[in-house]
Coordinates of C-alpha atoms and ligand atoms in Angstrom, one line a residue:
M295 CA 209.7 -53.9 187.3
N296 CA 209.6 -50.2 186.7
P297 CA 206.6 -49.2 184.6
V298 CA 207.6 -46.9 181.8
D299 CA 205.5 -43.8 181.1
G300 CA 201.9 -45.0 181.0
N301 CA 200.5 -42.2 179.1
F302 CA 199.7 -42.0 175.4
K303 CA 201.9 -39.6 173.6
N304 CA 202.7 -38.6 170.1
D305 CA 206.2 -37.5 170.4
T306 CA 207.4 -37.1 166.9
C307 CA 207.5 -34.4 164.3
M308 CA 207.0 -37.0 161.5
E309 CA 203.4 -37.1 160.1
T310 CA 202.8 -39.1 157.0
T311 CA 205.9 -40.6 155.3
W312 CA 209.5 -40.9 156.4
N313 CA 212.3 -39.9 154.0
G314 CA 215.3 -39.8 156.2
S315 CA 215.4 -36.2 156.8
E316 CA 214.2 -35.6 160.3
A317 CA 215.5 -36.6 163.7
I318 CA 213.7 -39.6 165.1
H319 CA 212.7 -39.8 168.8
A320 CA 213.3 -43.4 169.4
S321 CA 215.4 -45.2 172.0
H322 CA 215.2 -48.8 170.7
I323 CA 216.5 -50.5 167.6
Y324 CA 215.7 -53.9 166.1
F325 CA 218.3 -55.6 163.6
H326 CA 216.8 -58.4 161.6
I327 CA 219.2 -61.0 160.6
P328 CA 217.6 -63.1 158.0
F329 CA 219.9 -66.2 157.8
C330 CA 219.3 -69.6 159.0
V331 CA 221.0 -73.0 158.6
S332 CA 217.8 -74.6 157.6
L333 CA 214.0 -73.8 157.8
C334 CA 212.0 -75.1 160.7
Q335 CA 208.6 -76.7 159.7
Y336 CA 206.5 -74.1 161.5
C337 CA 208.4 -71.0 160.6
D338 CA 207.1 -68.1 158.6
F339 CA 209.7 -65.6 159.7
I340 CA 211.7 -63.9 156.9
S341 CA 214.8 -66.0 156.7
F342 CA 217.1 -67.6 154.0
T343 CA 219.1 -70.6 154.0
G344 CA 222.4 -71.2 152.0
K345 CA 223.1 -67.4 151.9
A346 CA 225.7 -67.2 154.7
N347 CA 228.2 -65.9 152.1
L348 CA 226.1 -62.8 152.0
I349 CA 226.4 -61.9 155.6
D350 CA 229.4 -59.6 155.2
F351 CA 227.5 -57.4 152.5
Y352 CA 224.3 -57.6 154.7
V353 CA 226.2 -56.2 157.7
D354 CA 227.7 -53.4 155.6
K355 CA 224.1 -52.6 154.4
L356 CA 222.8 -52.5 157.8
I357 CA 225.4 -50.0 158.8
E358 CA 224.6 -47.8 155.7
E359 CA 220.9 -48.0 156.7
M360 CA 221.5 -46.5 160.1
D361 CA 222.3 -43.2 158.3
F362 CA 218.7 -43.2 156.9
F363 CA 217.4 -43.2 160.6
P364 CA 219.1 -40.3 162.5
I365 CA 218.0 -41.1 166.0
S366 CA 218.2 -38.1 168.3
R367 CA 217.6 -39.9 171.6
S368 CA 220.0 -42.1 173.7
L369 CA 219.5 -45.8 172.8
K370 CA 218.3 -47.9 175.8
T371 CA 217.8 -51.2 174.0
I372 CA 219.1 -53.0 170.9
Y373 CA 217.7 -56.3 169.7
F374 CA 219.2 -58.7 167.3
G375 CA 216.4 -61.0 166.0
G376 CA 216.0 -63.3 163.0
G377 CA 216.4 -65.6 161.4
T378 CA 219.5 -66.7 163.3
P379 CA 221.5 -63.7 164.6
S380 CA 224.1 -66.1 166.1
L381 CA 225.2 -66.9 162.5
L382 CA 226.9 -63.4 162.8
E383 CA 230.6 -64.0 163.7
P384 CA 231.9 -61.7 166.5
H385 CA 233.6 -59.4 164.0
H386 CA 230.3 -58.6 162.4
L387 CA 228.7 -57.8 165.6
E388 CA 231.6 -55.7 166.6
K389 CA 231.4 -53.8 163.4
I390 CA 227.6 -53.2 163.9
L391 CA 228.0 -52.1 167.5
H392 CA 230.9 -49.9 166.7
A393 CA 228.8 -48.2 164.0
V394 CA 226.0 -47.8 166.5
Q395 CA 228.3 -46.1 168.9
N396 CA 229.6 -43.7 166.1
K397 CA 226.2 -42.8 164.8
Y398 CA 224.0 -42.8 167.8
H399 CA 224.4 -42.4 171.6
L400 CA 224.3 -45.7 173.4
E401 CA 223.4 -45.5 177.0
G402 CA 226.0 -47.0 179.3
H403 CA 223.5 -49.7 180.6
A404 CA 221.7 -50.4 177.5
E405 CA 220.3 -53.8 177.0
I406 CA 221.7 -55.6 173.9
S407 CA 219.7 -58.7 173.4
M408 CA 220.6 -61.5 170.8
E409 CA 218.5 -64.4 169.7
S410 CA 220.7 -67.6 169.0
N411 CA 220.3 -71.1 168.1
P412 CA 222.2 -73.7 170.2
E413 CA 224.0 -75.3 167.4
T414 CA 225.5 -72.1 166.1
V415 CA 227.4 -71.0 169.3
D416 CA 230.2 -72.2 171.5
F417 CA 232.1 -70.9 174.4
E418 CA 234.6 -68.7 172.3
K419 CA 231.8 -67.2 170.3
L420 CA 229.8 -66.4 173.2
K421 CA 232.6 -64.9 175.0
A422 CA 233.4 -62.8 172.1
Y423 CA 229.7 -61.7 171.9
R424 CA 229.8 -60.8 175.5
R425 CA 232.9 -58.8 175.0
C426 CA 231.2 -56.9 172.1
G427 CA 228.6 -55.8 174.6
V428 CA 225.8 -58.3 174.2
T429 CA 224.0 -58.4 177.7
R430 CA 221.1 -60.7 177.1
L431 CA 221.1 -64.1 175.2
S432 CA 217.9 -65.9 174.1
L433 CA 218.3 -69.4 173.1
G434 CA 215.8 -71.3 170.9
A435 CA 215.3 -74.4 172.9
Q436 CA 211.7 -75.3 172.1
A437 CA 211.4 -78.9 173.4
F438 CA 213.3 -81.5 175.5
Q439 CA 212.6 -84.6 173.3
T440 CA 214.8 -85.3 170.3
N441 CA 212.0 -86.7 168.2
V442 CA 209.9 -83.6 168.8
L443 CA 212.8 -81.3 167.9
Q444 CA 213.3 -83.3 164.7
Q445 CA 209.6 -83.1 163.9
L446 CA 209.9 -79.3 164.2
G447 CA 212.9 -79.3 161.9
R448 CA 215.3 -78.1 164.6
Q449 CA 219.0 -78.8 164.2
H450 CA 219.9 -79.4 167.8
D451 CA 219.0 -81.8 170.7
W452 CA 218.8 -81.0 174.3
H453 CA 222.3 -81.8 175.0
R454 CA 223.3 -79.2 172.7
I455 CA 221.0 -76.7 174.5
Q456 CA 222.6 -77.6 177.9
C457 CA 226.1 -77.1 176.3
A458 CA 225.1 -73.7 174.9
F459 CA 223.4 -72.6 178.1
E460 CA 226.4 -73.6 180.2
D461 CA 228.9 -71.9 177.8
A462 CA 226.8 -68.8 177.9
R463 CA 226.9 -68.7 181.7
K464 CA 230.6 -69.3 181.7
S465 CA 231.1 -66.5 179.2
G466 CA 229.4 -64.1 181.7
F467 CA 225.9 -63.9 180.5
E468 CA 223.7 -63.0 183.5
N469 CA 220.4 -62.8 181.7
I470 CA 219.6 -66.0 179.6
N471 CA 216.2 -66.8 178.2
L472 CA 214.9 -70.1 176.7
D473 CA 212.3 -70.2 174.2
I474 CA 209.9 -73.2 174.7
M475 CA 206.9 -74.1 172.5
M476 CA 203.6 -75.6 173.8
G477 CA 200.6 -76.9 172.0
L478 CA 202.7 -79.1 169.7
P479 CA 201.0 -81.8 167.6
F480 CA 203.8 -84.3 168.4
Q481 CA 204.2 -83.8 172.1
T482 CA 202.1 -85.1 175.0
S483 CA 201.3 -83.0 178.0
D484 CA 203.8 -85.1 180.1
Q485 CA 206.4 -84.3 177.5
F486 CA 205.9 -80.5 177.6
K487 CA 206.0 -80.7 181.5
K488 CA 209.2 -82.6 181.2
T489 CA 210.7 -79.9 178.9
I490 CA 209.8 -77.3 181.5
Q491 CA 211.2 -79.3 184.3
E492 CA 214.4 -79.8 182.4
A493 CA 214.6 -76.2 181.4
L494 CA 214.3 -75.2 185.1
K495 CA 217.3 -77.4 186.0
L496 CA 219.4 -74.9 183.9
N497 CA 218.3 -72.1 186.1
P498 CA 217.3 -69.6 183.3
D499 CA 216.7 -66.1 184.1
H500 CA 213.8 -65.8 181.6
L501 CA 211.5 -68.2 179.9
S502 CA 209.4 -67.5 176.8
I503 CA 206.6 -70.0 176.4
Y504 CA 204.9 -69.6 173.0
A505 CA 201.8 -71.5 171.9
L506 CA 202.3 -72.9 168.4
Q507 CA 200.7 -70.8 165.8
V508 CA 200.1 -72.6 162.6
E509 CA 201.1 -70.2 159.9
A510 CA 199.6 -70.7 156.4
G511 CA 202.1 -71.8 153.7
T512 CA 204.5 -73.6 156.2
P513 CA 205.3 -77.3 155.8
L514 CA 203.6 -77.8 159.2
S515 CA 200.3 -76.3 158.0
T516 CA 200.4 -78.7 155.0
R517 CA 200.9 -81.7 157.4
I518 CA 198.0 -80.5 159.4
K519 CA 195.8 -80.2 156.4
N520 CA 196.9 -83.8 155.5
G521 CA 195.6 -85.1 158.9
L522 CA 198.2 -84.3 161.7
T523 CA 196.1 -83.4 164.7
L524 CA 196.8 -80.5 167.0
P525 CA 196.2 -80.9 170.8
D526 CA 192.7 -79.5 171.7
D527 CA 192.3 -76.2 173.4
D528 CA 191.5 -77.7 176.8
Q529 CA 194.8 -79.6 176.8
V530 CA 196.7 -76.5 175.9
A531 CA 194.8 -74.4 178.5
D532 CA 195.7 -77.0 181.2
E533 CA 199.3 -76.9 180.2
Y534 CA 199.3 -73.2 180.2
M535 CA 197.9 -73.0 183.7
W536 CA 200.3 -75.7 185.0
V537 CA 203.2 -73.8 183.5
Q538 CA 202.0 -70.5 185.2
D539 CA 201.9 -72.3 188.6
I540 CA 205.3 -74.1 188.4
L541 CA 207.0 -71.0 187.1
Q542 CA 205.6 -68.8 189.8
S543 CA 206.6 -71.3 192.5
N544 CA 210.1 -71.2 191.0
G545 CA 210.4 -67.5 191.5
F546 CA 209.3 -66.3 188.0
D547 CA 207.2 -63.2 187.4
Q548 CA 204.7 -63.5 184.5
Y549 CA 205.0 -60.1 183.0
E550 CA 203.4 -60.8 179.7
V551 CA 201.1 -63.6 178.3
S552 CA 204.2 -65.6 177.1
N553 CA 207.0 -64.3 179.2
F554 CA 208.2 -65.0 182.6
S555 CA 211.3 -63.6 184.2
K556 CA 213.3 -63.6 187.5
I557 CA 213.2 -60.2 189.3
G558 CA 214.9 -57.5 187.0
K559 CA 215.5 -59.9 184.2
H560 CA 212.6 -59.1 182.0
C561 CA 213.3 -58.0 178.4
R562 CA 213.5 -54.4 178.4
H563 CA 213.3 -54.1 174.7
N564 CA 210.0 -55.9 174.3
W565 CA 208.6 -54.2 177.2
A566 CA 209.1 -50.9 175.8
I567 CA 207.5 -51.9 172.6
W568 CA 204.4 -53.4 174.3
R569 CA 204.2 -50.1 176.2
G570 CA 204.0 -48.1 173.1
D571 CA 207.5 -46.7 172.7
N572 CA 208.8 -45.8 169.2
Y573 CA 211.3 -48.2 167.8
I574 CA 213.4 -48.5 164.6
G575 CA 213.7 -51.6 162.7
L576 CA 216.5 -52.2 160.2
G577 CA 217.1 -54.9 157.6
V578 CA 215.1 -57.2 155.4
G579 CA 211.5 -57.6 156.6
A580 CA 212.1 -55.3 159.7
V581 CA 209.3 -53.2 160.9
G582 CA 209.5 -50.0 162.8
T583 CA 207.0 -47.5 164.4
V584 CA 207.7 -43.9 165.0
G585 CA 204.8 -41.7 165.9
T586 CA 202.2 -41.8 163.3
I587 CA 204.3 -43.8 160.9
R588 CA 204.6 -47.6 160.6
Y589 CA 207.0 -48.8 158.1
S590 CA 208.2 -52.2 157.0
H591 CA 211.0 -53.5 154.8
R592 CA 210.3 -55.6 151.9
D593 CA 211.4 -59.2 152.2
S594 CA 213.8 -59.4 149.2
L595 CA 217.5 -60.0 150.3
K596 CA 218.7 -59.3 146.8
E597 CA 216.8 -55.9 146.5
F598 CA 218.2 -54.8 149.9
L599 CA 221.7 -55.6 149.1
Q600 CA 221.3 -53.7 145.8
I601 CA 220.2 -50.4 147.4
R602 CA 222.5 -47.7 146.3
N603 CA 223.3 -44.2 147.6
G604 CA 221.2 -44.5 150.7
H605 CA 217.8 -44.8 148.8
F606 CA 216.3 -47.0 151.5
S607 CA 212.9 -45.2 151.2
T608 CA 212.4 -47.2 147.9
F609 CA 212.6 -50.5 149.9
L610 CA 210.1 -49.4 152.6
D611 CA 206.3 -49.8 152.6
Q612 CA 204.9 -47.0 154.8
E613 CA 201.6 -46.7 156.5
F614 CA 200.0 -43.7 158.2
L615 CA 198.9 -44.7 161.6
P616 CA 196.1 -42.2 163.0
L617 CA 196.7 -41.6 166.6
Q618 CA 193.5 -43.5 167.5
T619 CA 194.7 -46.6 165.7
R620 CA 198.0 -46.6 167.5
Q621 CA 196.3 -46.0 170.8
V622 CA 194.0 -48.9 170.2
E623 CA 196.9 -51.2 169.3
R624 CA 198.8 -50.0 172.3
V625 CA 195.8 -51.0 174.5
M626 CA 195.8 -54.5 173.0
L627 CA 199.5 -54.8 173.8
E628 CA 199.2 -53.4 177.2
L629 CA 196.5 -55.7 178.2
R630 CA 198.9 -58.7 177.4
T631 CA 201.2 -57.4 180.2
S632 CA 201.0 -57.7 183.8
Q633 CA 200.9 -54.0 184.3
G634 CA 197.7 -53.6 182.2
V635 CA 196.5 -50.5 180.7
L636 CA 196.1 -47.1 182.4
K637 CA 192.5 -46.4 183.1
S638 CA 192.6 -42.9 181.6
N639 CA 193.9 -44.4 178.3
L640 CA 190.9 -46.7 178.1
D641 CA 188.5 -43.8 178.7
F642 CA 190.1 -42.1 175.7
V643 CA 190.2 -45.1 173.4
F644 CA 186.8 -46.6 174.3
Q645 CA 184.9 -43.5 173.4
D646 CA 182.9 -45.9 171.2
R647 CA 179.8 -46.9 173.3
Q648 CA 179.8 -50.5 172.0
K649 CA 183.4 -51.1 173.0
K650 CA 182.8 -49.5 176.4
T651 CA 179.8 -51.7 177.1
F652 CA 181.7 -54.8 176.2
F653 CA 184.7 -53.8 178.4
E654 CA 182.4 -53.2 181.3
H655 CA 180.9 -56.8 180.8
L656 CA 184.4 -58.2 180.9
I657 CA 185.0 -56.2 184.2
S658 CA 181.7 -57.5 185.7
Q659 CA 182.7 -61.1 184.6
K660 CA 186.2 -60.6 186.4
Y661 CA 188.1 -61.2 183.3
I662 CA 189.6 -57.7 183.8
V663 CA 190.0 -56.1 187.3
Q664 CA 191.0 -52.7 188.3
R665 CA 194.3 -52.4 190.2
G666 CA 195.0 -48.8 191.3
D667 CA 195.0 -46.7 188.0
Y668 CA 195.2 -49.8 185.8
Y669 CA 193.0 -52.3 184.3
V670 CA 194.7 -55.7 184.2
V671 CA 193.7 -59.0 182.8
Q672 CA 193.7 -61.7 185.5
P673 CA 196.6 -64.0 184.9
E674 CA 194.3 -67.2 184.7
K675 CA 192.4 -65.4 182.0
F676 CA 195.5 -64.7 180.0
F677 CA 194.9 -67.9 177.9
V678 CA 191.6 -66.6 176.5
L679 CA 192.9 -63.1 176.2
S680 CA 193.4 -63.1 172.4
G681 CA 189.8 -63.8 171.9
I682 CA 188.8 -61.1 174.5
L683 CA 190.9 -58.4 172.7
D684 CA 189.6 -59.4 169.2
K685 CA 186.2 -58.8 170.5
I686 CA 187.2 -55.6 172.2
I687 CA 188.7 -54.2 168.9
Ligands
SF4_991 S1 215.7 -70.9 163.3 FE1 214.0 -69.5 163.8 S2 213.9 -68.1 162.1 FE2 215.2 -69.9 161.6 S3 213.8 -71.2 160.4 FE3 213.9 -71.9 162.7 S4 212.2 -70.8 163.6 FE4 212.5 -69.8 161.6

């Protein structure tokens, strides 16, 4: 992997709020597609069911919103996330990407990633996505066992995942990710391991292994309050170490706490964001960060569709990010990556004596080691990393 520029920078002329008038120095765009067939038990992403009839209007509004973000740099990555972006028909995608080409400059080898759910794609659709320019497909697989998938509220079984994966390969996708969950309340360790083994049989280019986060207000959190038990931390830690080993022996590079890829198949979009690059987010609920501004869209689909005359600023909540805050955030994200954080950046961020002392303690305990000019978290310590970062910050 080629590390991107490792130095902190504040490369924008914007300062406190964004009103759509200045050129934006960003090379990455995220489109949020907030539609799903049904809601999963654990999900707190911004998504709506039963609204597929609004997708045409939503696509037009996304295109209109691009004018509010006049990007001056060439685009290196585009990411369609959701929700379920694969509810977009190929003509929707074509329309969006055509607008991107017209309004911005898209690099010839740009990465165009798309999240998808297996039950919403088939060979013809995937072939059309590929023809539109999508280069990377991320399939929400989650688990091998049908009863586990049902408990999660997923709409597919493993056979459907296999079919979608094979259709994607036949359509020409050379970079396919599978999302898998771990730490589930209704899955044993053996079942989790079986999921990984079955996933490996498909020969994916990338695996994202996410530990379950129980989000307040979800049906799953209610079930847990009512007595459903989660696996204990030791079990999840064992599964995590097992997965690190098996993926490493199958040729995967762990480039982030939850992400493993074959050589050259890492997600360039996410990598850029973890390394502190500016990015634009478009659509309901989408977040973007440019220089000293973090903005987020509200989560009302109705309000978004009713925006008139390009008044997108009325739909955004904006936050001024002091350089110091952004740099601390960046350190947190960089420590989650295999590359780690540039030593000189830490020197700058940890001017606070207490944080510096704590960091030195982590180094002396070998949680964090120095590798060249970088400090990196030891892969076997990734599991406890979030606790470490909370303490540092
Ligand atoms: S498919 Fe994804 S976004 Fe939609 S409900 Fe399930 S987890 Fe949430």
